Amino acid sequence: MKRKHIGSSFDGFLREESLLEHSTTIAVKRIIAWQIEREMEKQKLTKTSMAKKMHTSRAALNRLLDESDTSLTLITLASAATALGKSIKFELKAA
């Protein structure tokens, strides 16, 4: 019995199974949510006060902080960064 994935990288396995993009998206969203929550704690901001600073609803902030909700818009992310006094840095790099 030949094993298909012996010796392949995990990214290679995910790519072969058409799961790499989805897995990457979830990982990035978890990092973003974690960084925002950490900064909110550091600045002692409640969800209600953060939502007010973002000029949005608490429900929208909850979606931003939901690690499994990958429907993040750049405007929401920019609004959160501004509310926290931070900037955003994106970078495309070779795969």
Coordinates of N, CA, C and O in Angstrom, one line a residue:
M1 N 0.8 -1.2 0.0 CA 0.0 0.0 0.0 C 0.9 1.2 0.0 O 1.7 1.4 0.9
K2 N 0.8 2.1 -1.0 CA 1.6 3.3 -1.1 C 0.8 4.4 -0.4 O -0.4 4.7 -0.6
R3 N 1.5 5.2 0.4 CA 1.0 6.3 1.2 C 1.2 7.6 0.4 O 2.3 7.9 0.0
K4 N 0.2 8.3 0.2 CA 0.2 9.5 -0.7 C 1.0 10.6 -0.1 O 1.7 11.3 -0.8
H5 N 1.0 10.8 1.2 CA 1.5 12.0 1.8 C 2.8 11.9 2.6 O 3.3 12.8 3.2
I6 N 3.4 10.7 2.6 CA 4.7 10.5 3.3 C 5.7 11.4 2.6 O 5.9 11.4 1.4
G7 N 6.4 12.1 3.5 CA 7.5 13.0 3.0 C 7.1 14.3 2.5 O 7.9 15.2 2.2
S8 N 5.8 14.6 2.4 CA 5.3 15.9 1.9 C 5.2 16.8 3.1 O 5.1 16.4 4.2
S9 N 5.3 18.1 2.8 CA 5.1 19.1 3.9 C 3.6 19.2 4.2 O 2.7 18.8 3.4
F10 N 3.3 19.8 5.3 CA 1.9 20.0 5.7 C 1.3 21.0 4.8 O 0.1 20.7 4.4
D11 N 2.0 22.0 4.4 CA 1.4 23.0 3.4 C 1.1 22.2 2.1 O 0.1 22.5 1.4
G12 N 2.0 21.4 1.7 CA 1.8 20.6 0.5 C 0.6 19.7 0.6 O -0.2 19.6 -0.4
F13 N 0.4 19.1 1.7 CA -0.8 18.3 2.0 C -2.0 19.1 1.8 O -3.0 18.7 1.2
L14 N -2.0 20.3 2.5 CA -3.2 21.1 2.5 C -3.5 21.6 1.1 O -4.7 21.7 0.6
R15 N -2.4 21.9 0.3 CA -2.6 22.4 -1.1 C -3.2 21.2 -1.9 O -4.1 21.5 -2.7
E16 N -2.7 20.0 -1.7 CA -3.2 18.9 -2.5 C -4.7 18.6 -2.2 O -5.4 18.2 -3.1
E17 N -5.1 18.9 -1.0 CA -6.5 18.6 -0.6 C -7.4 19.9 -0.7 O -8.5 19.9 -0.3
S18 N -6.8 20.9 -1.4 CA -7.5 22.2 -1.6 C -8.0 22.8 -0.3 O -9.1 23.4 -0.2
L19 N -7.2 22.8 0.7 CA -7.5 23.3 2.0 C -6.6 24.4 2.4 O -6.8 25.1 3.5
L20 N -5.5 24.7 1.7 CA -4.5 25.7 2.1 C -5.1 27.1 2.3 O -4.8 27.7 3.3
E21 N -5.8 27.6 1.3 CA -6.3 28.9 1.4 C -7.3 29.1 2.6 O -7.2 30.1 3.3
H22 N -8.2 28.1 2.8 CA -9.1 28.2 3.9 C -8.4 28.1 5.2 O -8.6 28.9 6.1
S23 N -7.4 27.2 5.4 CA -6.6 27.1 6.6 C -5.8 28.4 6.9 O -5.8 28.9 8.0
T24 N -5.2 29.0 5.8 CA -4.5 30.2 6.0 C -5.4 31.4 6.4 O -5.0 32.1 7.3
T25 N -6.6 31.4 5.8 CA -7.5 32.5 6.2 C -7.9 32.4 7.6 O -7.9 33.4 8.3
I26 N -8.2 31.2 8.1 CA -8.6 31.1 9.5 C -7.4 31.4 10.4 O -7.6 32.1 11.4
A27 N -6.3 31.0 10.1 CA -5.1 31.3 10.9 C -4.8 32.8 11.0 O -4.6 33.4 12.1
V28 N -5.0 33.5 9.9 CA -4.8 35.0 9.8 C -5.8 35.6 10.7 O -5.5 36.6 11.5
K29 N -7.1 35.2 10.5 CA -8.2 35.8 11.3 C -8.0 35.6 12.8 O -8.2 36.5 13.6
R30 N -7.5 34.4 13.2 CA -7.2 34.2 14.6 C -6.2 35.2 15.1 O -6.3 35.7 16.3
I31 N -5.1 35.4 14.4 CA -4.1 36.3 14.8 C -4.6 37.7 14.9 O -4.3 38.4 15.9
I32 N -5.4 38.2 13.9 CA -6.0 39.5 13.9 C -6.8 39.7 15.2 O -6.7 40.7 15.9
A33 N -7.8 38.7 15.4 CA -8.7 38.8 16.5 C -7.9 38.9 17.8 O -8.2 39.7 18.7
W34 N -6.9 38.0 17.9 CA -6.1 38.0 19.2 C -5.3 39.3 19.4 O -5.3 39.8 20.5
Q35 N -4.8 39.9 18.3 CA -4.0 41.1 18.5 C -5.0 42.2 18.9 O -4.6 43.1 19.8
I36 N -6.2 42.3 18.3 CA -7.1 43.3 18.7 C -7.6 43.2 20.1 O -7.6 44.1 20.9
E37 N -7.9 41.9 20.5 CA -8.3 41.7 21.9 C -7.2 42.0 22.9 O -7.5 42.6 24.0
R38 N -6.0 41.7 22.6 CA -4.9 41.9 23.4 C -4.7 43.5 23.6 O -4.5 43.9 24.7
E39 N -4.8 44.2 22.5 CA -4.7 45.7 22.6 C -5.8 46.3 23.4 O -5.6 47.2 24.1
M40 N -7.0 45.8 23.2 CA -8.2 46.3 23.9 C -7.9 46.1 25.4 O -8.2 47.0 26.2
E41 N -7.5 44.9 25.8 CA -7.2 44.6 27.2 C -6.1 45.6 27.7 O -6.2 46.1 28.8
K42 N -5.1 45.8 27.0 CA -3.9 46.7 27.3 C -4.4 48.1 27.6 O -4.0 48.8 28.5
Q43 N -5.4 48.5 26.7 CA -5.9 49.9 26.8 C -7.2 49.9 27.7 O -7.8 51.0 27.9
K44 N -7.5 48.8 28.3 CA -8.7 48.7 29.2 C -10.0 49.1 28.5 O -10.8 49.8 29.1
L45 N -10.2 48.7 27.3 CA -11.4 49.0 26.5 C -12.3 47.9 26.6 O -12.0 46.7 26.3
T46 N -13.6 48.2 26.9 CA -14.6 47.2 26.9 C -15.1 47.0 25.4 O -14.8 47.9 24.6
K47 N -15.8 46.0 25.1 CA -16.4 45.9 23.8 C -17.3 47.0 23.4 O -17.3 47.5 22.3
T48 N -18.1 47.5 24.4 CA -19.0 48.6 24.1 C -18.2 49.9 23.8 O -18.5 50.6 22.8
S49 N -17.1 50.2 24.6 CA -16.4 51.4 24.3 C -15.6 51.3 23.0 O -15.4 52.2 22.3
M50 N -15.1 50.1 22.7 CA -14.4 49.9 21.4 C -15.3 50.1 20.3 O -14.9 50.7 19.3
A51 N -16.5 49.5 20.3 CA -17.5 49.7 19.3 C -17.8 51.2 19.1 O -17.9 51.6 17.9
K52 N -17.9 51.9 20.1 CA -18.2 53.3 20.0 C -17.0 54.1 19.3 O -17.2 54.9 18.5
K53 N -15.8 53.7 19.7 CA -14.6 54.3 19.1 C -14.5 54.0 17.6 O -14.0 54.8 16.8
M54 N -15.1 52.8 17.2 CA -15.0 52.4 15.8 C -16.2 52.9 15.1 O -16.3 52.7 13.8
H55 N -17.2 53.5 15.8 CA -18.4 54.0 15.1 C -19.2 52.9 14.5 O -19.6 53.0 13.4
T56 N -19.3 51.8 15.3 CA -20.0 50.6 14.8 C -20.8 50.0 15.9 O -20.8 50.5 17.0
S57 N -21.5 48.9 15.6 CA -22.2 48.2 16.7 C -21.4 47.2 17.4 O -20.3 46.8 16.9
R58 N -21.8 46.8 18.6 CA -21.1 45.8 19.3 C -21.2 44.5 18.6 O -20.2 43.7 18.6
A59 N -22.3 44.2 17.8 CA -22.4 43.0 17.1 C -21.3 42.9 16.0 O -20.8 41.9 15.7
A60 N -21.1 44.1 15.3 CA -20.0 44.1 14.3 C -18.6 43.9 14.9 O -17.8 43.2 14.3
L61 N -18.4 44.4 16.1 CA -17.1 44.1 16.8 C -17.0 42.7 17.2 O -16.0 42.1 17.0
N62 N -18.1 42.1 17.6 CA -18.1 40.6 17.9 C -17.8 39.8 16.7 O -17.0 38.8 16.8
R63 N -18.2 40.2 15.5 CA -17.9 39.5 14.3 C -16.4 39.6 14.0 O -15.7 38.7 13.6
L64 N -15.9 40.8 14.3 CA -14.4 41.1 14.1 C -13.6 40.2 15.0 O -12.6 39.6 14.6
L65 N -14.1 40.0 16.2 CA -13.3 39.2 17.2 C -13.6 37.7 17.1 O -12.9 37.0 17.8
D66 N -14.6 37.3 16.3 CA -14.9 35.9 16.2 C -13.8 35.3 15.3 O -13.8 35.5 14.1
E67 N -13.0 34.4 15.9 CA -11.9 33.7 15.1 C -12.4 32.9 13.9 O -11.7 32.8 13.0
S68 N -13.6 32.4 14.0 CA -14.1 31.6 12.9 C -14.8 32.3 11.8 O -15.1 31.8 10.7
D69 N -15.1 33.6 12.0 CA -15.8 34.4 11.0 C -14.8 35.1 10.2 O -14.1 36.1 10.6
T70 N -14.5 34.6 9.0 CA -13.5 35.1 8.1 C -14.0 36.2 7.2 O -13.2 36.6 6.3
S71 N -15.2 36.7 7.3 CA -15.7 37.7 6.4 C -15.3 39.1 6.9 O -16.2 40.0 7.1
L72 N -14.1 39.3 7.1 CA -13.5 40.6 7.6 C -13.3 41.5 6.4 O -12.7 41.2 5.4
T73 N -13.8 42.8 6.6 CA -13.5 43.8 5.5 C -12.4 44.7 5.9 O -12.1 44.8 7.1
L74 N -11.7 45.2 4.9 CA -10.6 46.1 5.2 C -11.0 47.3 6.0 O -10.3 47.8 6.8
I75 N -12.2 47.8 5.7 CA -12.7 49.0 6.4 C -12.9 48.8 7.8 O -12.6 49.6 8.7
T76 N -13.4 47.6 8.2 CA -13.6 47.2 9.6 C -12.3 47.1 10.3 O -12.1 47.6 11.4
L77 N -11.3 46.5 9.6 CA -10.0 46.3 10.2 C -9.3 47.7 10.4 O -8.7 47.9 11.4
A78 N -9.4 48.5 9.4 CA -8.9 49.9 9.5 C -9.5 50.7 10.6 O -8.8 51.4 11.3
S79 N -10.8 50.5 10.8 CA -11.5 51.2 11.8 C -11.1 50.8 13.2 O -10.9 51.6 14.1
A80 N -10.9 49.5 13.4 CA -10.4 48.9 14.6 C -9.0 49.4 14.9 O -8.7 49.8 16.0
A81 N -8.1 49.4 13.9 CA -6.7 49.9 14.1 C -6.7 51.4 14.5 O -6.0 51.7 15.4
T82 N -7.5 52.2 13.8 CA -7.6 53.6 14.2 C -8.1 53.8 15.6 O -7.5 54.6 16.3
A83 N -9.1 53.1 16.0 CA -9.7 53.2 17.3 C -8.7 52.8 18.4 O -8.7 53.4 19.5
L84 N -7.7 51.9 18.0 CA -6.7 51.5 19.0 C -5.4 52.4 18.9 O -4.4 52.1 19.6
G85 N -5.4 53.3 17.9 CA -4.2 54.2 17.7 C -3.1 53.4 17.1 O -1.9 53.7 17.3
K86 N -3.5 52.4 16.2 CA -2.5 51.6 15.5 C -2.6 51.7 14.0 O -3.6 52.3 13.5
S87 N -1.7 51.2 13.3 CA -1.8 51.2 11.8 C -1.7 49.7 11.4 O -1.3 48.8 12.2
I88 N -2.0 49.5 10.2 CA -2.1 48.1 9.6 C -0.9 48.0 8.6 O -0.7 48.9 7.8
K89 N -0.3 46.8 8.6 CA 0.8 46.6 7.6 C 0.4 45.2 6.9 O 0.3 44.2 7.6
F90 N 0.3 45.3 5.6 CA 0.1 44.1 4.8 C 1.3 43.8 4.0 O 1.9 44.8 3.5
E91 N 1.6 42.6 3.7 CA 2.7 42.3 2.8 C 2.4 41.0 2.0 O 2.0 40.0 2.6
L92 N 2.6 41.1 0.8 CA 2.6 39.9 -0.1 C 4.0 39.4 -0.2 O 4.9 40.1 -0.4
K93 N 4.2 38.1 0.0 CA 5.5 37.5 -0.2 C 5.4 36.2 -1.0 O 4.4 35.6 -1.2
A94 N 6.5 35.8 -1.5 CA 6.6 34.6 -2.3 C 6.1 33.4 -1.5 O 6.4 33.3 -0.3
A95 N 5.4 32.5 -2.2 CA 4.9 31.3 -1.5 C 5.9 30.3 -1.4 O 6.9 30.2 -2.0

